[in-house]
Coordinates of C-alpha atoms in Angstrom, one line a residue:
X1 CA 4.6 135.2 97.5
X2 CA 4.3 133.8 94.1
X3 CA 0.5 133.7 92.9
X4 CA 0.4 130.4 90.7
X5 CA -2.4 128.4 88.9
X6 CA -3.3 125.0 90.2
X7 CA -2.4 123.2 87.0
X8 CA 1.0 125.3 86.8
X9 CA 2.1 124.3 90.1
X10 CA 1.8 120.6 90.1
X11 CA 3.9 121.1 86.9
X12 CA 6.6 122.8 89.0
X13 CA 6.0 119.8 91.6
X14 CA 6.5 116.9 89.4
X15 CA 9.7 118.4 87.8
X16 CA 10.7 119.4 91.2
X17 CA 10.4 115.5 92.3
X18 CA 12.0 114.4 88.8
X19 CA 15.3 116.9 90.1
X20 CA 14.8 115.1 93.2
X21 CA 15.6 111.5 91.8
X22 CA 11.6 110.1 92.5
X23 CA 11.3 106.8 90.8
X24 CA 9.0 107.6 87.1
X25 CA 6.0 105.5 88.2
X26 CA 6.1 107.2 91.7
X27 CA 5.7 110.2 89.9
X28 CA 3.1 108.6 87.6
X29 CA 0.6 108.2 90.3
X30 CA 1.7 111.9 91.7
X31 CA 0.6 113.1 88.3
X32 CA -2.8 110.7 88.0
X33 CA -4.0 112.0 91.8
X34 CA -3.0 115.3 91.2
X35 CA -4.5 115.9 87.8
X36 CA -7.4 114.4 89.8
X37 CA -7.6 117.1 92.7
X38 CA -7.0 119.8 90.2
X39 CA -10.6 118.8 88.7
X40 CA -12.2 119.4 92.2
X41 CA -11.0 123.2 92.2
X42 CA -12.3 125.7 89.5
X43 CA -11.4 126.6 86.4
X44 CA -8.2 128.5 86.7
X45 CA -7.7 128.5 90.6
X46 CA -4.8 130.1 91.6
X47 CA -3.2 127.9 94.7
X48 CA -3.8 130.9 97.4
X49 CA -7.8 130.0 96.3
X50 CA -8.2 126.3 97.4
X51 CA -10.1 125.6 99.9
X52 CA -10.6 122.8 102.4
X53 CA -14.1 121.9 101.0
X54 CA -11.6 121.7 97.4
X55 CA -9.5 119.1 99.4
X56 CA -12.1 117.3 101.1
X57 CA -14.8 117.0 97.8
X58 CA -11.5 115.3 95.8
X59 CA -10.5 112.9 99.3
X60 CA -14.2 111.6 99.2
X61 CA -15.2 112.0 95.8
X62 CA -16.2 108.3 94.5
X63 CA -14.3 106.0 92.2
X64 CA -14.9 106.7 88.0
X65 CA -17.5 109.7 89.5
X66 CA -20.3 109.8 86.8
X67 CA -19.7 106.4 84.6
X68 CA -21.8 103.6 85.3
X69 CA -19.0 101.5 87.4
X70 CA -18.5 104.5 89.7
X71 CA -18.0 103.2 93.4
X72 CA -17.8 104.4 96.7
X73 CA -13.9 104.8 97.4
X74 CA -12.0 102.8 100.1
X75 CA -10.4 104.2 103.0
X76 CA -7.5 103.1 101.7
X77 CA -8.0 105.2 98.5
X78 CA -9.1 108.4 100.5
X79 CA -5.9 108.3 102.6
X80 CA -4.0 107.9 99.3
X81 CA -5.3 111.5 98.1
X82 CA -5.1 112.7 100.7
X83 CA -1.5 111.9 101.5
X84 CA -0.6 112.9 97.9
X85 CA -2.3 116.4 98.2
X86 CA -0.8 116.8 101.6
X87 CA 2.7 116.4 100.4
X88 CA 2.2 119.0 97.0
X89 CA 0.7 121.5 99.4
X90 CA 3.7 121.0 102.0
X91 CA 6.1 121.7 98.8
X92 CA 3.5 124.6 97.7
X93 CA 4.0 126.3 101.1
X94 CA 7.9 125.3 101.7
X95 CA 8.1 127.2 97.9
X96 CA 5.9 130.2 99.3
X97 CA 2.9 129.3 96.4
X98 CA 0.7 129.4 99.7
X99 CA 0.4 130.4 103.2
X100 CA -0.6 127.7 104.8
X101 CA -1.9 124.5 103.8
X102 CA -5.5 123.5 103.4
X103 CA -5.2 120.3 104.1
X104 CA -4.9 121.3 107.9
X105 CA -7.8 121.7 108.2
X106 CA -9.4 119.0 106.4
X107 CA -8.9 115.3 108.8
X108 CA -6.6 112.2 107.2
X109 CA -9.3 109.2 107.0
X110 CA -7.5 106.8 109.9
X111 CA -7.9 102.8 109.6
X112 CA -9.2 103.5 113.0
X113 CA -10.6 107.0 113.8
X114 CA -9.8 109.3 116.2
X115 CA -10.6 112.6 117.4
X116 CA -8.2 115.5 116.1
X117 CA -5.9 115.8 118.4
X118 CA -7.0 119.3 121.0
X119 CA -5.4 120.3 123.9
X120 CA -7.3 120.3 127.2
X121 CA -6.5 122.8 129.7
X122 CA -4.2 121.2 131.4
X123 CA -2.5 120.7 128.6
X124 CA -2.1 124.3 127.6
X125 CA -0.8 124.8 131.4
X126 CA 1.8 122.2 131.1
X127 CA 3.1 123.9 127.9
X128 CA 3.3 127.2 128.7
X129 CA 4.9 126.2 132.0
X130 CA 7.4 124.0 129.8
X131 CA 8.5 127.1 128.4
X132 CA 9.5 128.7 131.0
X133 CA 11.5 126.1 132.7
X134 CA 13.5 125.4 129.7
X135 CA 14.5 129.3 129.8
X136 CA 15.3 129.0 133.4
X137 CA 17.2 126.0 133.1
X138 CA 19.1 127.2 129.4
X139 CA 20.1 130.8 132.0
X140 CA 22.2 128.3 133.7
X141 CA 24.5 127.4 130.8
X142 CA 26.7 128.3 128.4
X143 CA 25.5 129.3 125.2
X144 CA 22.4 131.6 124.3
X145 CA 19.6 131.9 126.1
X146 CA 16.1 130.6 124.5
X147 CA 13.6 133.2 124.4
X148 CA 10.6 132.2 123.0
X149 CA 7.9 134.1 124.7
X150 CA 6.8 135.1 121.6
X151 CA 5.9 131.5 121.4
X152 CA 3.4 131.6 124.6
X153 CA 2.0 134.8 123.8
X154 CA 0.5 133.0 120.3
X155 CA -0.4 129.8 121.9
X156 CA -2.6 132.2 124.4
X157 CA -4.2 134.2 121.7
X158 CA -4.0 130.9 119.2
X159 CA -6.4 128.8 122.1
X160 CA -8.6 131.7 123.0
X161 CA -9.5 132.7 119.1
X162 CA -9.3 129.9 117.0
X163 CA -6.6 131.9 114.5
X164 CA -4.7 129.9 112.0
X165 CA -0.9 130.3 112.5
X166 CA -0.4 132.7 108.8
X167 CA -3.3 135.0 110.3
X168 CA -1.2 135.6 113.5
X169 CA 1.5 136.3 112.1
X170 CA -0.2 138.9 109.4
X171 CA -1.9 140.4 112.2
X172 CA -1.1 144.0 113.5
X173 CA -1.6 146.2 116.2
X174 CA -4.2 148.8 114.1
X175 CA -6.4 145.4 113.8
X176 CA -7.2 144.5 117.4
X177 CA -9.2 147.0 119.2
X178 CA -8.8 146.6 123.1
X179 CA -11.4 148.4 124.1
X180 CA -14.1 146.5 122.8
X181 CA -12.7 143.1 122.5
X182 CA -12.2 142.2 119.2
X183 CA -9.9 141.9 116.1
X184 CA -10.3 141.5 112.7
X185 CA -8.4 139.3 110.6
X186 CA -7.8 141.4 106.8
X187 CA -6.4 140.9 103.8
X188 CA -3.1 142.4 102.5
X189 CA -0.9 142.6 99.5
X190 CA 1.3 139.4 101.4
X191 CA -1.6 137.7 102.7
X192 CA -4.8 136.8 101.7
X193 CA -7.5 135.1 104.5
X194 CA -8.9 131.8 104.2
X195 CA -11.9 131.8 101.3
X196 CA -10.8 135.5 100.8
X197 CA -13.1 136.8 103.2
X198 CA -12.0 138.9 106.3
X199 CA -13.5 138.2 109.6
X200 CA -14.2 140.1 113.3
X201 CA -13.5 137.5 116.2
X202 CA -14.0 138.5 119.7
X203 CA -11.0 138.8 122.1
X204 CA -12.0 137.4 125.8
X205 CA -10.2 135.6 128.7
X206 CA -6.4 134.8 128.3
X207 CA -6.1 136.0 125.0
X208 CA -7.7 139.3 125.6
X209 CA -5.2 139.7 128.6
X210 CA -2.3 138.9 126.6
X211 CA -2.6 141.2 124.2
X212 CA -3.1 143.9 126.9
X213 CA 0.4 143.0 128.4
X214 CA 2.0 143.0 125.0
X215 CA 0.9 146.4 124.2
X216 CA 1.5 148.1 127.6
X217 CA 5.0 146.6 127.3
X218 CA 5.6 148.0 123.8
X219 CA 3.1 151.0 122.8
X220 CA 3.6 149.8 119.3
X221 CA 2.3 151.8 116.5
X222 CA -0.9 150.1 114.4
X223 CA 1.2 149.1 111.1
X224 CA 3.4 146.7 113.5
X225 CA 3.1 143.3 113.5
X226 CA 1.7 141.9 116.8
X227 CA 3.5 139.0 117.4
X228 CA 7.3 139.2 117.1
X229 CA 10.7 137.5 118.5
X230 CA 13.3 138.9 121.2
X231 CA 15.2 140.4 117.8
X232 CA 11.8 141.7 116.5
X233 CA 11.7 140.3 113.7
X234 CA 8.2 138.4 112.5
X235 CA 8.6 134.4 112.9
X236 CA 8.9 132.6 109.7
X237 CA 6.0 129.9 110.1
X238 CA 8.2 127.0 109.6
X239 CA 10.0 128.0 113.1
X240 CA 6.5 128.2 114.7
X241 CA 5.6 124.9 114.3
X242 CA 8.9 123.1 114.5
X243 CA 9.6 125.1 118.3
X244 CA 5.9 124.3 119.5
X245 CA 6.4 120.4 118.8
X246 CA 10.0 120.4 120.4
X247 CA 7.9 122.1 123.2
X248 CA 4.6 119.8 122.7
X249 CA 7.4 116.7 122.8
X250 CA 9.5 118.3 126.3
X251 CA 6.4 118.8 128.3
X252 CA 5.4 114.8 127.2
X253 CA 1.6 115.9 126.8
X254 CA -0.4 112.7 125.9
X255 CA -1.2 113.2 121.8
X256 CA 2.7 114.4 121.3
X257 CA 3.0 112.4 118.0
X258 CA -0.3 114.3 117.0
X259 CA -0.4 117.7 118.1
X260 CA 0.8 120.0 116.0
X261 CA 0.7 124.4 116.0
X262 CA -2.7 124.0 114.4
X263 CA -4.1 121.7 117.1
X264 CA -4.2 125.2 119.1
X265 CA -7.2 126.1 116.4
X266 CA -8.8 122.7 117.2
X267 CA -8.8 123.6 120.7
X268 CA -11.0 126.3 120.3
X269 CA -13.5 124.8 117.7
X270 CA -13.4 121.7 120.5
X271 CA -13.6 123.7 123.8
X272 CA -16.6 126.0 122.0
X273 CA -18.6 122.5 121.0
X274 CA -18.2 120.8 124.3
X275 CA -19.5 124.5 126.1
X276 CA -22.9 123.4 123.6
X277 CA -22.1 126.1 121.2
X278 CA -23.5 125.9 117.7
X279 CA -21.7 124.7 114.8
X280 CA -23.3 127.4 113.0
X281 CA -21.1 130.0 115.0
X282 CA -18.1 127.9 116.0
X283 CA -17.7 128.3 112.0
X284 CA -18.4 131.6 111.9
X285 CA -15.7 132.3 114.8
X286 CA -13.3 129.9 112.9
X287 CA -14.0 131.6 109.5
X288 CA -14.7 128.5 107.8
X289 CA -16.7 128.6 104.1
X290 CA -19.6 126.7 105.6
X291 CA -20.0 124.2 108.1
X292 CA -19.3 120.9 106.6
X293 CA -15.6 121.3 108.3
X294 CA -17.0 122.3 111.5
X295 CA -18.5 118.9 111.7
X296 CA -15.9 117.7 113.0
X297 CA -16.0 119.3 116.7
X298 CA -19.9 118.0 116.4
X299 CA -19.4 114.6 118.6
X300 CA -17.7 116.5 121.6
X301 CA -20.9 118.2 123.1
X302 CA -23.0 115.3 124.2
X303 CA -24.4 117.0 127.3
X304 CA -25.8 119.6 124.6
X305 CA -27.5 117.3 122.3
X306 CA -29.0 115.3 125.7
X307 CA -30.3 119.1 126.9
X308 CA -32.1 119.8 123.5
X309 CA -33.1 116.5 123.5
X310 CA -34.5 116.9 127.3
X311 CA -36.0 120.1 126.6
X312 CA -38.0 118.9 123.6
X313 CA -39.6 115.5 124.7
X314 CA -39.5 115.6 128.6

């Protein structure tokens, strides 16, 4: 993976567009919102160092910030940025400048909001069972067989720890320790963590008992990657997310249009909130750089404000 500044790569970006035919002042306002962002990230960032707080500052930064006309933007304006930033950071990880996005993780202002889009229970049920059928009913004719397994065995572990999809797919066998429930999410020479920092998350439930099953089937050694296809080879993200929405769409689940692989990660930030768990450790379990991104899981746990609230005044 290529390690480039900010600056440098909305340079590539625009001349990529300009190859592509993009009309001059479409690129114009590319290069006026981008140039924009850029000033919301430090000095010399390289791209694998934004963050989501980077993303979110420029989204909801005010109009002419620090002149006397500044102004609080529009909605309008904050979907603007953030559509622009979404679609250099979908070219930056389509060119492999970055891992994943990090504007995943930081929510499109709506005309009307909505919740992001988690999965209930149900929900996970109903897709893992979608799975199967389809391999059942594929057994029955011509052609190859679809065996995506693999693909259950990450939606389990993605539900029950909160992982983004590129720290699944880095993970191996010598970082999960069975015995005491837990994994740890590092750094590598291919991959670097979210804010750089490497993380412990507990294993419990599901997840912990599909991991068991993977290991007794395959007594891997440590240095193996953990999650793999029938051909054992390591899932390129792009095939992640395009086989859970062809899934997400077959099983019909009610937010189709908006689920996506990384609604699995809001899942557990939403389950952990409605359970009244703090935002303070739903962050730290989600390994986010503080808890203003948390806050979005905040309006789900209404029986735990009404508790706190009932134990301090009744």
């Amino acid at each position: 993976m290529e390690n480039e500044t900010v600056e440098d790569a909305i340079g590539q970006f625009l001349d990529s567009k300009r190859r592509d035919g993009l009309q001059e002042s479409t690129l114009d306002g590319y290069e006026y919102k981008l140039n924009n962002f850029a000033r919301h990230t430090p000095v010399g960032a390289m791209m694998r160092d934004v963050q989501p707080d980077h993303v979110h500052s420029y989204v909801h930064a005010r109009v002419n910030e620090g002149q006397s006309n500044e102004s609080t933007p529009s909605n309008a304006t904050k979907r603007s940025r953030h559509r622009h930033v979404k679609a250099f950071f979908s070219w930056a990880e389509e060119n492999e400048l970055v891992d994943e996005s990090p504007v995943e993780e930081v929510p499109k202002p709506r005309k009307e909001e909505k919740e992001k889009a988690f999965l209930k229970p149900e929900d996970v049920e109903k897709l893992l069972r979608t799975i199967d059928a389809h391999r059942k009913m594929k057994e029955d004719e011509p052609g190859p067989t679809p065996r995506d397994t693999w693909l259950k065995q990450m939606v389990r572990v993605a539900v029950g720890t909160g992982l983004r999809r590129g720290e699944l797919l880095n993970l191996r066998w010598g970082d999960i320790d069975l015995d005491s429930g837990r994994l740890v999410v590092r750094n590598r020479d291919n991959f670097t963590a979210k804010n750089g920092n490497e993380r412990t998350v507990p294993l419990r439930g599901d997840a912990l008992d599909t991991v068991r099953e993977m290991h007794e089937a395959r007594t891997p050694l440590d240095n193996e990657p953990v999650f793999v296809d029938a051909n054992d080879d390591v899932p390129k993200p792009d095939r992640v997310s395009k086989r859970f929405k062809f899934y997400v769409r077959k099983a019909k689940l009610s937010d189709r249009e908006e689920l996506s692989f990384h609604s699995c990660r809001h899942t557990t930030g939403s389950w952990l909130s409605m359970q009244g768990v703090p935002l303070r450790i739903i962050s730290e379990i989600l390994g986010h750089s503080n808890t203003q991104v948390t806050e979005m899981y905040s309006h789900l746990s209404p029986e735990a404000m009404n508790q706190a609230m009932e134990e301090t005044f009744d």
